[in-house]
PDB file of C-alpha atoms in Angstrom:
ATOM      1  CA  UNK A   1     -64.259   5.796 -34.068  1.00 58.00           C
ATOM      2  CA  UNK A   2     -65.023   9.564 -34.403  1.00 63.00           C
ATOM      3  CA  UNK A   3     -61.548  11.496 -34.094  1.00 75.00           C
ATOM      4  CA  UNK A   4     -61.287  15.611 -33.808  1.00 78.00           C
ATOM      5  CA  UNK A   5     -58.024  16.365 -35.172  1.00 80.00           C
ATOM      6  CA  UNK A   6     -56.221  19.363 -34.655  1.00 84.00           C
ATOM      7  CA  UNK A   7     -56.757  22.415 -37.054  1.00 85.00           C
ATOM      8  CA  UNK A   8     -53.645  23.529 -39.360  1.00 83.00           C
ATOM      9  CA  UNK A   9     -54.764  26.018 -41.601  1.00 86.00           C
ATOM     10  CA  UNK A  10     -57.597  27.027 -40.124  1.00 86.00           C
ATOM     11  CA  UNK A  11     -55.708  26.814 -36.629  1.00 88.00           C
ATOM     12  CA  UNK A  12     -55.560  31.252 -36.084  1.00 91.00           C
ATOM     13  CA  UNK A  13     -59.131  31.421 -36.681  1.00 87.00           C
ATOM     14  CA  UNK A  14     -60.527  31.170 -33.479  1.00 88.00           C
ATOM     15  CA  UNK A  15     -58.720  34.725 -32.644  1.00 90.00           C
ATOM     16  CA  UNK A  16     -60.158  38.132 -33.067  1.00 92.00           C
ATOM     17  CA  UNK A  17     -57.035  39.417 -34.402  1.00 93.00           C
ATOM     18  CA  UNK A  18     -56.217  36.094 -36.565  1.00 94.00           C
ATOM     19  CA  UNK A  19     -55.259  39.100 -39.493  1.00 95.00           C
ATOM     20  CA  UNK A  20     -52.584  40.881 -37.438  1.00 95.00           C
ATOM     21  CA  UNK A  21     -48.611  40.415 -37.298  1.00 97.00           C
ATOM     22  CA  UNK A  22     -48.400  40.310 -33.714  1.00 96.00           C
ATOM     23  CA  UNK A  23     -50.727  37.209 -33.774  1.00 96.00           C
ATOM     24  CA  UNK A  24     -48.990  35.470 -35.904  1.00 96.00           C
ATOM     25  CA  UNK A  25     -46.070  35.725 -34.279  1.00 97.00           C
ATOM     26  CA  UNK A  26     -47.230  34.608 -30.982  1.00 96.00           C
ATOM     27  CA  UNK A  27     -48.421  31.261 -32.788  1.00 95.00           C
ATOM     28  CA  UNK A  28     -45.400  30.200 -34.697  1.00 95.00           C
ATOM     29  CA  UNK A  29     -46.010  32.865 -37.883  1.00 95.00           C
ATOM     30  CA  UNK A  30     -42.327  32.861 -39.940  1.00 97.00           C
ATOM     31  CA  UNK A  31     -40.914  30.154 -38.346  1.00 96.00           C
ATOM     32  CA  UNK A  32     -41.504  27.804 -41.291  1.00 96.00           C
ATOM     33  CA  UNK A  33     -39.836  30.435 -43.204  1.00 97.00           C
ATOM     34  CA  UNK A  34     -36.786  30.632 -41.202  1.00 97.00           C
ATOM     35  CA  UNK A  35     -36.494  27.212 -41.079  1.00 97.00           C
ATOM     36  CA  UNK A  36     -36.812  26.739 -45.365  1.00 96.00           C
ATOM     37  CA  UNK A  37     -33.845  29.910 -45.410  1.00 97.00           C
ATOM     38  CA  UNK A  38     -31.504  27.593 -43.109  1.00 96.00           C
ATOM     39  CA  UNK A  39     -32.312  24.464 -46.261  1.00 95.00           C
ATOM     40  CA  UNK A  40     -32.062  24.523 -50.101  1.00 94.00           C
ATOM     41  CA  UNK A  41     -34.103  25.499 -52.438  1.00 90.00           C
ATOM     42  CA  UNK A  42     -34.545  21.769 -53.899  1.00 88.00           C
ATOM     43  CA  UNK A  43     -34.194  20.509 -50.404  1.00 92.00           C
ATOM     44  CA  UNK A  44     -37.697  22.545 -49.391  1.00 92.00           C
ATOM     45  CA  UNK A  45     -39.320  21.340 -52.431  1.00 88.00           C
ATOM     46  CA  UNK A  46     -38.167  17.567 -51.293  1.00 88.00           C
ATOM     47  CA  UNK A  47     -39.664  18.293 -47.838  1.00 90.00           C
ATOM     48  CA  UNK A  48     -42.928  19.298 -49.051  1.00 89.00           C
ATOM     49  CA  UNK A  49     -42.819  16.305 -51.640  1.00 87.00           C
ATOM     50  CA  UNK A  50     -42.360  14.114 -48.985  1.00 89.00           C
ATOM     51  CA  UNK A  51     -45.401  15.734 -47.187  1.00 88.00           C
ATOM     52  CA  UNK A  52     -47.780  15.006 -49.665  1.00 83.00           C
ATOM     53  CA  UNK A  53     -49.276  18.737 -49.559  1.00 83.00           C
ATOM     54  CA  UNK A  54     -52.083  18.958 -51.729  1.00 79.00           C
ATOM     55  CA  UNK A  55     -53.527  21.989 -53.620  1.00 72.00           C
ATOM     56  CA  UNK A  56     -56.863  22.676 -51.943  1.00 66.00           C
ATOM     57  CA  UNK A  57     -59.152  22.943 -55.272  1.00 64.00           C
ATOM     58  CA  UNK A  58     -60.799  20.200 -56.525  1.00 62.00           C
ATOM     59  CA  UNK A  59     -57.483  18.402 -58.414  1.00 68.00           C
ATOM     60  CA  UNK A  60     -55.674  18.422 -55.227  1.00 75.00           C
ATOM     61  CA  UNK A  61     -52.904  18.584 -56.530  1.00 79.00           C
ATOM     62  CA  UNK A  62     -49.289  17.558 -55.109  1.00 83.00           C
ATOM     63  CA  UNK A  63     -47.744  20.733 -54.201  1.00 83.00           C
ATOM     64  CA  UNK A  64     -44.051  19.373 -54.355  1.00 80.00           C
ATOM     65  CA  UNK A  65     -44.596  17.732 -57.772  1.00 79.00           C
ATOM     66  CA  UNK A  66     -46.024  21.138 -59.282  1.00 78.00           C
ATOM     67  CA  UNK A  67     -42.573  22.947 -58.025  1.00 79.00           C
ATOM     68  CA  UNK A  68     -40.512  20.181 -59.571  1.00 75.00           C
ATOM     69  CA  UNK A  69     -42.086  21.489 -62.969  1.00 71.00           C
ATOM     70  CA  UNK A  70     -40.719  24.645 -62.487  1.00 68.00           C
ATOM     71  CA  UNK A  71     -38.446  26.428 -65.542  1.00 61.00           C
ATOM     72  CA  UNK A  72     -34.738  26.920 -64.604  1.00 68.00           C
ATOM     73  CA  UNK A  73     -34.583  30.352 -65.950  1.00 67.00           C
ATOM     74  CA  UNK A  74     -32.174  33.182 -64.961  1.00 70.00           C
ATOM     75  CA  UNK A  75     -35.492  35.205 -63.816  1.00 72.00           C
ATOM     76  CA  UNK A  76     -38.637  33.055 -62.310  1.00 81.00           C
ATOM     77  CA  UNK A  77     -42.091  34.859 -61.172  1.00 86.00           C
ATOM     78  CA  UNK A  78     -44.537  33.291 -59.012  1.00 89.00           C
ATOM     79  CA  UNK A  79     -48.488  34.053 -59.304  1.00 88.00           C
ATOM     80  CA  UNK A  80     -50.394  32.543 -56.453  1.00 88.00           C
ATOM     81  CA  UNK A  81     -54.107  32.637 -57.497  1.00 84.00           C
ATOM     82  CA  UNK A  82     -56.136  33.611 -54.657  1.00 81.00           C
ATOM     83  CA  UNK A  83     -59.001  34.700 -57.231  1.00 78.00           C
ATOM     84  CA  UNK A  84     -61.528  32.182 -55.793  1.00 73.00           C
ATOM     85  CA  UNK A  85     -64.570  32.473 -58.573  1.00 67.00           C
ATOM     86  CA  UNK A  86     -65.910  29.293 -58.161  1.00 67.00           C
ATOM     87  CA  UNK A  87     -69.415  30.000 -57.092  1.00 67.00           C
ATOM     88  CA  UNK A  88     -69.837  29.342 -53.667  1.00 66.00           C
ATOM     89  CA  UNK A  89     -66.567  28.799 -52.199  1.00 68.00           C
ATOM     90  CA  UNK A  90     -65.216  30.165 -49.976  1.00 69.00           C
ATOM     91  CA  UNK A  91     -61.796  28.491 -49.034  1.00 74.00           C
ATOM     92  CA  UNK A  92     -59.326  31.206 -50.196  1.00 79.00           C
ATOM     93  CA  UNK A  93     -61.302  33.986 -49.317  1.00 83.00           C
ATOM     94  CA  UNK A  94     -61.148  32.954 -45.747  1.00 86.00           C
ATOM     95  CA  UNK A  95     -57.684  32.558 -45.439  1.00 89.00           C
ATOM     96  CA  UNK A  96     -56.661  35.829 -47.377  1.00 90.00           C
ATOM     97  CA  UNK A  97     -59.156  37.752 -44.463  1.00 91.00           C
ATOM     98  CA  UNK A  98     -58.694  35.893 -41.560  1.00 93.00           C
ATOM     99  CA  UNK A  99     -55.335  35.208 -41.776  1.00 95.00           C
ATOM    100  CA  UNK A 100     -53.230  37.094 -44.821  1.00 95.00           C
ATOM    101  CA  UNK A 101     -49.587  36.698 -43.241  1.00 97.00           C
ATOM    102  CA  UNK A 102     -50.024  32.681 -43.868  1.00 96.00           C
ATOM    103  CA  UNK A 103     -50.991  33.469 -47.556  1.00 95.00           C
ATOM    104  CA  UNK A 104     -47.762  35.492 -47.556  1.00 97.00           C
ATOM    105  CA  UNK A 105     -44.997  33.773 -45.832  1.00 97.00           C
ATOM    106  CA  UNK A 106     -46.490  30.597 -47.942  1.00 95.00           C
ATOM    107  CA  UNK A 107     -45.480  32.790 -50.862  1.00 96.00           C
ATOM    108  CA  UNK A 108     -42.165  33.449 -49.867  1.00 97.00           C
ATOM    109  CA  UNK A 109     -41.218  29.628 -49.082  1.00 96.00           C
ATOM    110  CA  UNK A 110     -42.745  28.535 -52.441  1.00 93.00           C
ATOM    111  CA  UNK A 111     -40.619  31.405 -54.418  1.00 95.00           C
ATOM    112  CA  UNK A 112     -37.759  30.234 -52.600  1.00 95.00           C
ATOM    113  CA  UNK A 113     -38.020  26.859 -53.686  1.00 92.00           C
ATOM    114  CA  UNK A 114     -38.750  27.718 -57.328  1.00 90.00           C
ATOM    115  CA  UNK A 115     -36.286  30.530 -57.219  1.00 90.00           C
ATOM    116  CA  UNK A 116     -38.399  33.501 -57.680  1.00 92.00           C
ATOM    117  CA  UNK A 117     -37.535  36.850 -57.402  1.00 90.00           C
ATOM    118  CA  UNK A 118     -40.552  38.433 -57.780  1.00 93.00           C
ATOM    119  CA  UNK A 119     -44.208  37.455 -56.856  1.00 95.00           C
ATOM    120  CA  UNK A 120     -47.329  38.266 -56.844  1.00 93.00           C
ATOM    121  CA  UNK A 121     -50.756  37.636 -54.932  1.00 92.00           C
ATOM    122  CA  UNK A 122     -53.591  38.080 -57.619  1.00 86.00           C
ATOM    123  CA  UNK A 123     -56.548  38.645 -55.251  1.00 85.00           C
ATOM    124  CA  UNK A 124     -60.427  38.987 -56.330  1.00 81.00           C
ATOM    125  CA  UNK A 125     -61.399  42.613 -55.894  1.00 79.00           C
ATOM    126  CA  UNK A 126     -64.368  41.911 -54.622  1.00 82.00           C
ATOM    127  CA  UNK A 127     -62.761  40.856 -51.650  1.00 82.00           C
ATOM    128  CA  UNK A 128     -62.696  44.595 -50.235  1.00 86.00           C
ATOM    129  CA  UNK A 129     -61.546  43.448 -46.446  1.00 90.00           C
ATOM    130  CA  UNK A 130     -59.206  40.648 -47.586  1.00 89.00           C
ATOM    131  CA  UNK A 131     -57.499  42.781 -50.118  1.00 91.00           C
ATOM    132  CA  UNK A 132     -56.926  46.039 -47.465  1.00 93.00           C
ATOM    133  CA  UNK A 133     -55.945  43.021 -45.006  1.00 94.00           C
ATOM    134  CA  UNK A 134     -53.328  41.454 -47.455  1.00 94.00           C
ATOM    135  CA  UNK A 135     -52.032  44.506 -48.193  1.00 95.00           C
ATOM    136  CA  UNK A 136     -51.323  45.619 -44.773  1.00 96.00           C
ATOM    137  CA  UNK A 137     -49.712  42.398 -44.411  1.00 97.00           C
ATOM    138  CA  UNK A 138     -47.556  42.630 -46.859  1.00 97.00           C
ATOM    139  CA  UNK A 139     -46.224  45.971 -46.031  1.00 97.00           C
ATOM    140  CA  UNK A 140     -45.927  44.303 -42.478  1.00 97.00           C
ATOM    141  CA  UNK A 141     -43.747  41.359 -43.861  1.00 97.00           C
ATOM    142  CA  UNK A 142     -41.428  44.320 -45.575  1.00 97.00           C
ATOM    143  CA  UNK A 143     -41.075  45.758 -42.411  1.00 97.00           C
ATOM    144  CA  UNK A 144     -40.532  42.756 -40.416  1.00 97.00           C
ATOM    145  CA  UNK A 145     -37.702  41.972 -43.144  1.00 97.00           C
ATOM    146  CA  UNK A 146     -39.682  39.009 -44.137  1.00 97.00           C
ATOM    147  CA  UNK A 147     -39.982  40.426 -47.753  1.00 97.00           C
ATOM    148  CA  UNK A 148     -37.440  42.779 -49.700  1.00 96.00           C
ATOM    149  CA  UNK A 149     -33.626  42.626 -49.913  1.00 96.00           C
ATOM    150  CA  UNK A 150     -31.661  39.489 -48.097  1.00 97.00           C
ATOM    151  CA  UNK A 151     -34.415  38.121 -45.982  1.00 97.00           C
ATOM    152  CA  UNK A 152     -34.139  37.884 -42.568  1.00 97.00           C
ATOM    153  CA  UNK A 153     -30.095  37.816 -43.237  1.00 96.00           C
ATOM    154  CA  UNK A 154     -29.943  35.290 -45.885  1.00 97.00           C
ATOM    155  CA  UNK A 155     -29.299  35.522 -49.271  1.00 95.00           C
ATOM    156  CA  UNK A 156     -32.522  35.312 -50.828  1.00 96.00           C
ATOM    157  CA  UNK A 157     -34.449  38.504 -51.521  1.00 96.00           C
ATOM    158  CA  UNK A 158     -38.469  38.311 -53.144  1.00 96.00           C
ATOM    159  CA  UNK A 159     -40.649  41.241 -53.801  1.00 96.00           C
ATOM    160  CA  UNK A 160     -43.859  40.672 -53.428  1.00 96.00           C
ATOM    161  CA  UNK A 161     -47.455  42.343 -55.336  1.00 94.00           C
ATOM    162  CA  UNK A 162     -50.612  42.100 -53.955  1.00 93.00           C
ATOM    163  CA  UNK A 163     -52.489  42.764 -57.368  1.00 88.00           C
ATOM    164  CA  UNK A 164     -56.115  43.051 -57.174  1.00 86.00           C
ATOM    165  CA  UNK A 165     -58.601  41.351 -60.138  1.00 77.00           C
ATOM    166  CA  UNK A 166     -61.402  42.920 -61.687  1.00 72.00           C
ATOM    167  CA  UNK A 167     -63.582  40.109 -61.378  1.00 65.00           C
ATOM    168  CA  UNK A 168     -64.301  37.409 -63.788  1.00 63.00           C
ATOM    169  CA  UNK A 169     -65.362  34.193 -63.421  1.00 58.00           C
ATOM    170  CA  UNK A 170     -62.350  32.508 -65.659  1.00 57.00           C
ATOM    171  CA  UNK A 171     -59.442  34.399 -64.013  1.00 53.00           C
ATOM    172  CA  UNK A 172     -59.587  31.182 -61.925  1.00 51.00           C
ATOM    173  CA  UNK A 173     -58.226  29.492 -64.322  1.00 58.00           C
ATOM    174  CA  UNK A 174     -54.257  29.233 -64.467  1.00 59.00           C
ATOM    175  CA  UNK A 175     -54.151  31.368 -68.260  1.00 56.00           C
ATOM    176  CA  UNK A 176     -56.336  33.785 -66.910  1.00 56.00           C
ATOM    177  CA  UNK A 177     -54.881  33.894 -63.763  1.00 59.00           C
ATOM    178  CA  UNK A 178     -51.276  34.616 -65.557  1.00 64.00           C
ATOM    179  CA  UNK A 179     -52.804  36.692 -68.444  1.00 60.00           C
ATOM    180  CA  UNK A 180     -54.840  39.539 -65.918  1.00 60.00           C
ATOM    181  CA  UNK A 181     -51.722  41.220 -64.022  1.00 61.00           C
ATOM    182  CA  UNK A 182     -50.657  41.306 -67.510  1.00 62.00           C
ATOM    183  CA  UNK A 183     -52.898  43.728 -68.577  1.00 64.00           C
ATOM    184  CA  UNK A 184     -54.788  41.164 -70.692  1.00 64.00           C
ATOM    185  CA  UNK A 185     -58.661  41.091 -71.316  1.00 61.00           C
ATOM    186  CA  UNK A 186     -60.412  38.768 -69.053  1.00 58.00           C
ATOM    187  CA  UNK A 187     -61.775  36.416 -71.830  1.00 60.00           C
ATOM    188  CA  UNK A 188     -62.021  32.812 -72.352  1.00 59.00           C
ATOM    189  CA  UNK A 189     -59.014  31.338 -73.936  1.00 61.00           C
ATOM    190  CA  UNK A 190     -57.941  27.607 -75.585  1.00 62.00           C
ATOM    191  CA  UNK A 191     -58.053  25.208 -72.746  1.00 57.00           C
ATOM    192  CA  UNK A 192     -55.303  25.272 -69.775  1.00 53.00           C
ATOM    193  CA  UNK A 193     -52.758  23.193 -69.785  1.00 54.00           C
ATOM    194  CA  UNK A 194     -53.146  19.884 -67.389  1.00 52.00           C
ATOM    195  CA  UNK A 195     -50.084  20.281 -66.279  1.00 54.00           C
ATOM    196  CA  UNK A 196     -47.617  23.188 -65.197  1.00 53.00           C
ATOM    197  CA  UNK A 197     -44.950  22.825 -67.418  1.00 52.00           C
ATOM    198  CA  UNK A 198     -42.217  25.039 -69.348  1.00 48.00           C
ATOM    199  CA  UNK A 199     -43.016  24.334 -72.898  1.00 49.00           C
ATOM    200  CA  UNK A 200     -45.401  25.346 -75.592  1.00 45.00           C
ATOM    201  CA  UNK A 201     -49.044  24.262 -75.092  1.00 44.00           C
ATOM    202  CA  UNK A 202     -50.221  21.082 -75.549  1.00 41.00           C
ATOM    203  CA  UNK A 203     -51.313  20.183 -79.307  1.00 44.00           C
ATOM    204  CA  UNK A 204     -54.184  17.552 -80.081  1.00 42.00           C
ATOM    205  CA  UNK A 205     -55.931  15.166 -77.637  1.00 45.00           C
ATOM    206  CA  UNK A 206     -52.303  12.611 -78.273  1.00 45.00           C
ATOM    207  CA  UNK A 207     -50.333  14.884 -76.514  1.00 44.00           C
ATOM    208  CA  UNK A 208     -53.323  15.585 -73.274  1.00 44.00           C
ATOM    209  CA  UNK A 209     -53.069  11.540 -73.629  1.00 48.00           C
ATOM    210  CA  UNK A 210     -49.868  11.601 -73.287  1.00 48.00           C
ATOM    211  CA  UNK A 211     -49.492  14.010 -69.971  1.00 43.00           C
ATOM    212  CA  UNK A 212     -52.687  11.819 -68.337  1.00 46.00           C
ATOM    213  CA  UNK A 213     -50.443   8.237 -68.602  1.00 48.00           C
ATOM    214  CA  UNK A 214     -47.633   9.820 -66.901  1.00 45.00           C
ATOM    215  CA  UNK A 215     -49.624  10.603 -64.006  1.00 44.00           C
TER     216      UNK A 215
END
């Protein structure tokens, strides 16, 4: 049995204006926002948990888990990589062009849940339209008062940077994705870590042993 099921994420992209605010507004754009505002931070995190929302790279993996890693710290910063060098792929790319306010209020609902103040969007530049698109978008959320000080009325307040790369094939991986904003040079470091996590790195193939049986 062959079944056609709806589109989610891809669900804008059968309008000409996917890209603009006014779109997403008219098809349900910030209401998963207002919704998370109106719950607790651990509360959203348990919702998407319970989901089973997936990261769409090749580990897929559980978006709710990855939050639960996240380092109580008086300030937090989240870096959504939207760098996309993987030759031919196109996933990210499509989403940050076609429809950049979904990239963005996703943002804000995963800073909320981690406790974030401050995020940022690290973009390929090569993406010319997608970057000028997220952009606009962004200054669109600030004036929609879905970014900025006490968001739509609640207590939580997130600034958000849209911070174009330079291009390099390793910035998609999550040190060079962290290092670049930085101001670091886009070189190939020791390996990433399997795991998000708020300690040092991982030492000696015991301790990557270690991470992989508590999967």
């Amino acid at each position: 049995m062959i079944t056609h099921p709806s589109p989610i994420v891809t669900r804008r992209l059968g309008y000409e204006d996917s890209h603009t605010l006014a779109r997403y507004l008219e098809t349900g754009g910030y209401a998963g926002l207002r919704k998370a505002l109106g719950m607790t931070p651990d509360e959203v995190a348990s919702e998407v948990d319970k989901a089973s929302l997936l990261g769409r790279g090749g580990a897929g993996f559980p978006a709710g888990r990855k939050w639960s890693f996240r380092r109580h710290a008086e300030t937090t910063y989240l870096v959504v990589n939207g760098d996309e060098s993987e030759p031919a792929t196109f996933k990210d790319h499509l989403l940050v062009e076609r429809d950049p306010h979904q990239v963005i209020e996703g943002t804000i609902i995963a800073a909320y849940a981690v406790g974030a103040a401050q995020a940022f969007i690290f973009c390929r530049g090569e993406f010319a339209l997608g970057l000028e698109r997220l952009q606009q978008a962004c200054n669109e959320a600030y004036a929609h008062g879905a970014l900025g000080h006490r968001i739509f009325g609640s207590e939580f307040s997130l600034d958000l940077v849209i911070h174009p790369g330079a291009g390099a094939y390793i910035c998609g991986e999550e040190d060079r994705a962290l290092g670049e904003p930085g101001g670091k040079a886009r070189l190939p470091t020791d390996q990433a870590p399997l795991l998000p996590r708020s300690r040092g790195p991982l030492r000696g193939a015991h301790d990557r042993q270690q991470h992989r049986d508590r999967l």
